[in-house]
Amino acid sequence: DAKTTQPTSMDCAEGRAANLPCNHSTISGNEYVYWYRQIHSQGPQYIIHGLKNNETNEMASLIITEDRKSSTLILPHATLRDTAVYYCIVREYNDMRFGAGTRLTVKP
Amino acid sequence: DAGVIQSPRHEVTEMGQEVTLRCKPISGHDYLFWYRQTMMRGLELLIYFNNNVPIDDSGMPEDRFSAKMPNASFSTLKIQPSEPRDSAVYFCASSSTDRGWENEQFFGPGTRLTVL
């Protein structure tokens, strides 16, 4: 079973920041937080991951709370092509369990 | 790099037939994963290999499913005999541990299997 809880769906206006929350209250010290997304009919695509510190790459930023029990994925300027299902995953080694994810719809 | 390659992209077969799905991982990657995605169960890990050796097959649903990796550039997932409940999208993914186990997995485009 997935160790994360995410909202089922969210909307975001094009050009605005999309903030996707994730709860992982049972995360252990060795487990990383990963984010993937899946655009319709495609394979999941890696976005970002982190252990304790906040992370940023060309796609997104990941904010992890100090107690590591929750995190937020930020897409700074959402575009229509960011419409997808976003999965938050707690991972230790190769045990990567996908939950239901958040369906993000970016609207013009 | 062409990414992870899967074939066929679509497969329609009849119940009882043997089905073979194929995967070519990204060159140089030492891990290969097979996943299955259905509406009911979401995305599930079936089995994964490290350096061509199966490490964990606890996700394989039953004996009708088998997976092999004869070399670093090829893997197969076989279902024999197939059943309608096997209808799903099957994804292959690969990753490299050159920088540690936490490297991201790269997914292929998937094979959509329909068993009639």
mmCIF file of C-alpha atoms in Angstrom:
data_model
loop_
_atom_site.group_PDB
_atom_site.id
_atom_site.type_symbol
_atom_site.label_atom_id
_atom_site.label_comp_id
_atom_site.label_asym_id
_atom_site.label_seq_id
_atom_site.Cartn_x
_atom_site.Cartn_y
_atom_site.Cartn_z
ATOM 1 C CA ASP A 1 0.000 0.000 0.000
ATOM 2 C CA ALA A 2 1.103 3.543 -0.707
ATOM 3 C CA LYS A 3 2.406 5.433 2.311
ATOM 4 C CA THR A 4 1.169 8.800 1.091
ATOM 5 C CA THR A 5 -2.072 10.757 1.010
ATOM 6 C CA GLN A 6 -2.830 13.247 -1.739
ATOM 7 C CA PRO A 7 -5.910 15.181 -2.806
ATOM 8 C CA THR A 8 -7.774 13.456 -5.597
ATOM 9 C CA SER A 9 -7.834 16.452 -7.899
ATOM 10 C CA MET A 10 -6.794 20.099 -8.191
ATOM 11 C CA ASP A 11 -7.181 22.899 -10.690
ATOM 12 C CA CYS A 12 -4.690 25.603 -11.499
ATOM 13 C CA ALA A 13 -4.796 28.620 -13.795
ATOM 14 C CA GLU A 14 -2.273 28.708 -16.604
ATOM 15 C CA GLY A 15 0.771 30.783 -15.681
ATOM 16 C CA ARG A 16 0.152 30.511 -11.951
ATOM 17 C CA ALA A 17 2.045 28.353 -9.491
ATOM 18 C CA ALA A 18 0.620 24.911 -8.823
ATOM 19 C CA ASN A 19 1.144 23.691 -5.257
ATOM 20 C CA LEU A 20 0.493 19.987 -4.784
ATOM 21 C CA PRO A 21 0.455 18.740 -1.188
ATOM 22 C CA CYS A 22 1.325 15.289 0.079
ATOM 23 C CA ASN A 23 1.102 13.747 3.539
ATOM 24 C CA HIS A 24 3.525 11.012 4.545
ATOM 25 C CA SER A 25 3.234 10.938 8.320
ATOM 26 C CA THR A 26 4.765 7.452 8.698
ATOM 27 C CA ILE A 27 7.911 8.182 6.705
ATOM 28 C CA SER A 28 11.090 6.716 8.190
ATOM 29 C CA GLY A 29 14.561 8.174 8.295
ATOM 30 C CA ASN A 30 15.902 6.337 5.253
ATOM 31 C CA GLU A 31 12.976 7.005 2.971
ATOM 32 C CA TYR A 32 13.062 9.602 0.223
ATOM 33 C CA VAL A 33 10.118 11.580 -1.108
ATOM 34 C CA TYR A 34 9.721 11.255 -4.868
ATOM 35 C CA TRP A 35 7.387 12.926 -7.300
ATOM 36 C CA TYR A 36 6.425 11.513 -10.669
ATOM 37 C CA ARG A 37 3.741 12.550 -13.087
ATOM 38 C CA GLN A 38 1.817 10.693 -15.736
ATOM 39 C CA ILE A 39 0.405 12.472 -18.711
ATOM 40 C CA HIS A 40 -2.489 10.631 -20.309
ATOM 41 C CA SER A 41 -1.453 7.380 -22.022
ATOM 42 C CA GLN A 42 2.244 7.895 -21.320
ATOM 43 C CA GLY A 43 4.642 6.277 -18.878
ATOM 44 C CA PRO A 44 5.306 8.016 -15.558
ATOM 45 C CA GLN A 45 7.898 10.779 -15.735
ATOM 46 C CA TYR A 46 10.297 11.598 -12.914
ATOM 47 C CA ILE A 47 10.053 15.141 -11.558
ATOM 48 C CA ILE A 48 12.117 15.525 -8.402
ATOM 49 C CA HIS A 49 13.080 13.853 -5.138
ATOM 50 C CA GLY A 50 14.458 14.769 -1.733
ATOM 51 C CA LEU A 51 15.328 13.423 1.692
ATOM 52 C CA LYS A 52 15.296 16.327 4.149
ATOM 53 C CA ASN A 53 16.229 19.513 2.384
ATOM 54 C CA ASN A 54 14.195 21.466 -0.094
ATOM 55 C CA GLU A 55 15.120 20.745 -3.685
ATOM 56 C CA THR A 56 14.759 22.606 -6.958
ATOM 57 C CA ASN A 57 15.380 21.602 -10.548
ATOM 58 C CA GLU A 58 14.341 22.844 -13.953
ATOM 59 C CA MET A 59 10.886 21.349 -13.601
ATOM 60 C CA ALA A 60 9.790 22.015 -10.042
ATOM 61 C CA SER A 61 10.589 22.692 -6.410
ATOM 62 C CA LEU A 62 10.072 20.296 -3.536
ATOM 63 C CA ILE A 63 9.405 21.637 -0.063
ATOM 64 C CA ILE A 64 9.679 19.096 2.763
ATOM 65 C CA THR A 65 8.552 20.054 6.254
ATOM 66 C CA GLU A 66 11.081 19.891 9.050
ATOM 67 C CA ASP A 67 9.414 16.839 10.611
ATOM 68 C CA ARG A 68 9.278 15.252 7.118
ATOM 69 C CA LYS A 69 5.655 14.285 7.573
ATOM 70 C CA SER A 70 4.480 16.262 4.581
ATOM 71 C CA SER A 71 5.761 17.894 1.432
ATOM 72 C CA THR A 72 4.641 20.172 -1.376
ATOM 73 C CA LEU A 73 5.525 20.029 -5.029
ATOM 74 C CA ILE A 74 5.568 23.437 -6.678
ATOM 75 C CA LEU A 75 5.305 23.993 -10.407
ATOM 76 C CA PRO A 76 6.209 27.685 -10.559
ATOM 77 C CA HIS A 77 4.454 28.609 -13.806
ATOM 78 C CA ALA A 78 1.972 25.946 -14.797
ATOM 79 C CA THR A 79 1.223 25.416 -18.478
ATOM 80 C CA LEU A 80 -1.508 23.419 -20.181
ATOM 81 C CA ARG A 81 1.059 20.670 -20.795
ATOM 82 C CA ASP A 82 1.416 20.207 -17.042
ATOM 83 C CA THR A 83 -2.063 18.676 -16.900
ATOM 84 C CA ALA A 84 -1.391 15.179 -15.565
ATOM 85 C CA VAL A 85 -1.702 12.861 -12.583
ATOM 86 C CA TYR A 86 0.992 13.650 -10.031
ATOM 87 C CA TYR A 87 2.232 10.893 -7.749
ATOM 88 C CA CYS A 88 3.943 11.468 -4.420
ATOM 89 C CA ILE A 89 5.941 8.402 -3.401
ATOM 90 C CA VAL A 90 7.884 7.497 -0.288
ATOM 91 C CA ARG A 91 10.714 5.282 -1.360
ATOM 92 C CA GLU A 92 13.309 3.156 0.346
ATOM 93 C CA TYR A 93 15.565 1.343 -2.073
ATOM 94 C CA ASN A 94 13.564 -0.122 -4.925
ATOM 95 C CA ASP A 95 10.250 -0.384 -3.107
ATOM 96 C CA MET A 96 8.428 2.384 -4.966
ATOM 97 C CA ARG A 97 4.671 2.235 -4.419
ATOM 98 C CA PHE A 98 2.398 4.483 -6.431
ATOM 99 C CA GLY A 99 -0.853 5.638 -4.883
ATOM 100 C CA ALA A 100 -3.806 7.168 -6.695
ATOM 101 C CA GLY A 101 -2.083 10.524 -7.128
ATOM 102 C CA THR A 102 -3.530 14.000 -7.709
ATOM 103 C CA ARG A 103 -5.112 14.811 -11.029
ATOM 104 C CA LEU A 104 -3.958 18.360 -11.812
ATOM 105 C CA THR A 105 -5.880 20.231 -14.462
ATOM 106 C CA VAL A 106 -4.315 23.444 -15.738
ATOM 107 C CA LYS A 107 -6.951 25.731 -17.197
ATOM 108 C CA PRO A 108 -6.481 28.596 -19.656
ATOM 109 C CA ASP B 1 19.334 8.101 -26.126
ATOM 110 C CA ALA B 2 16.071 6.545 -27.297
ATOM 111 C CA GLY B 3 14.873 5.904 -23.770
ATOM 112 C CA VAL B 4 13.224 2.685 -22.643
ATOM 113 C CA ILE B 5 11.729 0.840 -25.593
ATOM 114 C CA GLN B 6 8.761 -1.469 -25.284
ATOM 115 C CA SER B 7 7.066 -3.673 -27.839
ATOM 116 C CA PRO B 8 4.431 -4.169 -28.908
ATOM 117 C CA ARG B 9 2.657 -0.942 -27.988
ATOM 118 C CA HIS B 10 -0.723 -2.615 -28.261
ATOM 119 C CA GLU B 11 -1.608 -6.289 -28.012
ATOM 120 C CA VAL B 12 -5.016 -7.871 -28.389
ATOM 121 C CA THR B 13 -5.291 -11.577 -27.766
ATOM 122 C CA GLU B 14 -7.799 -14.200 -26.817
ATOM 123 C CA MET B 15 -8.098 -15.874 -23.465
ATOM 124 C CA GLY B 16 -5.759 -18.822 -23.150
ATOM 125 C CA GLN B 17 -3.154 -17.524 -25.556
ATOM 126 C CA GLU B 18 0.458 -16.854 -24.613
ATOM 127 C CA VAL B 19 1.512 -13.214 -24.540
ATOM 128 C CA THR B 20 5.092 -11.926 -24.555
ATOM 129 C CA LEU B 21 5.928 -8.321 -23.795
ATOM 130 C CA ARG B 22 9.383 -6.977 -24.558
ATOM 131 C CA CYS B 23 11.568 -4.278 -23.097
ATOM 132 C CA LYS B 24 14.909 -2.717 -23.994
ATOM 133 C CA PRO B 25 16.264 -0.646 -21.097
ATOM 134 C CA ILE B 26 18.409 2.449 -21.435
ATOM 135 C CA SER B 27 21.977 1.479 -22.257
ATOM 136 C CA GLY B 28 24.157 1.301 -19.161
ATOM 137 C CA HIS B 29 21.301 0.981 -16.701
ATOM 138 C CA ASP B 30 21.675 -1.892 -14.275
ATOM 139 C CA TYR B 31 18.130 -2.059 -12.880
ATOM 140 C CA LEU B 32 15.026 -3.062 -14.806
ATOM 141 C CA PHE B 33 11.468 -2.976 -13.481
ATOM 142 C CA TRP B 34 8.145 -4.307 -14.739
ATOM 143 C CA TYR B 35 4.943 -2.566 -13.619
ATOM 144 C CA ARG B 36 1.275 -3.119 -14.354
ATOM 145 C CA GLN B 37 -1.369 -0.376 -14.337
ATOM 146 C CA THR B 38 -5.105 -0.914 -14.081
ATOM 147 C CA MET B 39 -7.957 1.371 -13.123
ATOM 148 C CA MET B 40 -8.769 -0.757 -10.095
ATOM 149 C CA ARG B 41 -5.297 -1.252 -8.656
ATOM 150 C CA GLY B 42 -3.286 1.621 -10.066
ATOM 151 C CA LEU B 43 0.411 1.160 -10.809
ATOM 152 C CA GLU B 44 1.924 -1.962 -9.254
ATOM 153 C CA LEU B 45 5.494 -3.238 -9.271
ATOM 154 C CA LEU B 46 5.598 -6.806 -10.556
ATOM 155 C CA ILE B 47 9.293 -7.692 -10.558
ATOM 156 C CA TYR B 48 12.691 -6.087 -10.832
ATOM 157 C CA PHE B 49 16.154 -7.168 -11.932
ATOM 158 C CA ASN B 50 19.616 -6.007 -11.000
ATOM 159 C CA ASN B 51 22.422 -6.859 -13.415
ATOM 160 C CA ASN B 52 20.055 -9.288 -15.170
ATOM 161 C CA VAL B 53 19.251 -11.179 -11.965
ATOM 162 C CA PRO B 54 15.680 -11.167 -10.583
ATOM 163 C CA ILE B 55 15.768 -9.560 -7.150
ATOM 164 C CA ASP B 56 12.150 -9.308 -6.064
ATOM 165 C CA ASP B 57 9.233 -11.005 -7.802
ATOM 166 C CA SER B 58 6.782 -10.720 -4.925
ATOM 167 C CA GLY B 59 4.500 -8.566 -7.054
ATOM 168 C CA MET B 60 4.038 -11.183 -9.760
ATOM 169 C CA PRO B 61 0.357 -12.103 -9.469
ATOM 170 C CA GLU B 62 0.601 -15.841 -10.063
ATOM 171 C CA ASP B 63 2.458 -18.625 -11.823
ATOM 172 C CA ARG B 64 1.007 -17.661 -15.171
ATOM 173 C CA PHE B 65 3.384 -14.698 -15.165
ATOM 174 C CA SER B 66 7.102 -15.068 -15.755
ATOM 175 C CA ALA B 67 9.880 -12.611 -16.529
ATOM 176 C CA LYS B 68 13.373 -13.063 -17.869
ATOM 177 C CA MET B 69 16.363 -10.898 -18.578
ATOM 178 C CA PRO B 70 18.807 -12.888 -20.710
ATOM 179 C CA ASN B 71 21.165 -9.935 -21.144
ATOM 180 C CA ALA B 72 21.607 -6.313 -20.134
ATOM 181 C CA SER B 73 19.685 -4.977 -23.107
ATOM 182 C CA PHE B 74 16.576 -7.146 -23.188
ATOM 183 C CA SER B 75 13.819 -8.392 -20.934
ATOM 184 C CA THR B 76 10.535 -10.213 -21.476
ATOM 185 C CA LEU B 77 7.356 -10.554 -19.464
ATOM 186 C CA LYS B 78 5.325 -13.591 -20.434
ATOM 187 C CA ILE B 79 1.758 -14.508 -19.540
ATOM 188 C CA GLN B 80 0.694 -18.070 -20.234
ATOM 189 C CA PRO B 81 -2.216 -18.676 -20.387
ATOM 190 C CA SER B 82 -3.634 -15.183 -20.545
ATOM 191 C CA GLU B 83 -6.970 -14.265 -18.934
ATOM 192 C CA PRO B 84 -9.267 -11.251 -19.390
ATOM 193 C CA ARG B 85 -8.280 -9.927 -15.940
ATOM 194 C CA ASP B 86 -4.711 -9.547 -17.216
ATOM 195 C CA SER B 87 -5.882 -6.674 -19.410
ATOM 196 C CA ALA B 88 -3.822 -3.663 -18.367
ATOM 197 C CA VAL B 89 -1.009 -1.373 -19.415
ATOM 198 C CA TYR B 90 2.376 -2.914 -18.678
ATOM 199 C CA PHE B 91 5.313 -0.571 -18.164
ATOM 200 C CA CYS B 92 8.985 -1.309 -18.153
ATOM 201 C CA ALA B 93 11.392 1.053 -16.392
ATOM 202 C CA SER B 94 15.142 1.169 -15.929
ATOM 203 C CA SER B 95 17.551 3.005 -13.672
ATOM 204 C CA SER B 96 21.227 3.333 -12.988
ATOM 205 C CA THR B 97 22.943 3.148 -9.626
ATOM 206 C CA ASP B 98 26.039 4.955 -10.737
ATOM 207 C CA ARG B 99 25.218 7.730 -8.298
ATOM 208 C CA GLY B 100 23.393 5.659 -5.697
ATOM 209 C CA TRP B 101 20.273 3.571 -5.366
ATOM 210 C CA GLU B 102 18.021 6.583 -5.211
ATOM 211 C CA ASN B 103 18.394 7.379 -8.892
ATOM 212 C CA GLU B 104 15.198 7.977 -10.750
ATOM 213 C CA GLN B 105 13.496 5.304 -12.814
ATOM 214 C CA PHE B 106 12.883 6.003 -16.483
ATOM 215 C CA PHE B 107 9.666 4.524 -17.809
ATOM 216 C CA GLY B 108 8.878 3.237 -21.259
ATOM 217 C CA PRO B 109 5.692 4.104 -23.162
ATOM 218 C CA GLY B 110 3.939 0.935 -22.033
ATOM 219 C CA THR B 111 2.184 -1.969 -23.724
ATOM 220 C CA ARG B 112 -1.601 -1.903 -23.647
ATOM 221 C CA LEU B 113 -2.763 -5.516 -23.374
ATOM 222 C CA THR B 114 -6.330 -6.540 -24.028
ATOM 223 C CA VAL B 115 -7.333 -10.147 -23.422
ATOM 224 C CA LEU B 116 -10.729 -11.024 -24.895
#
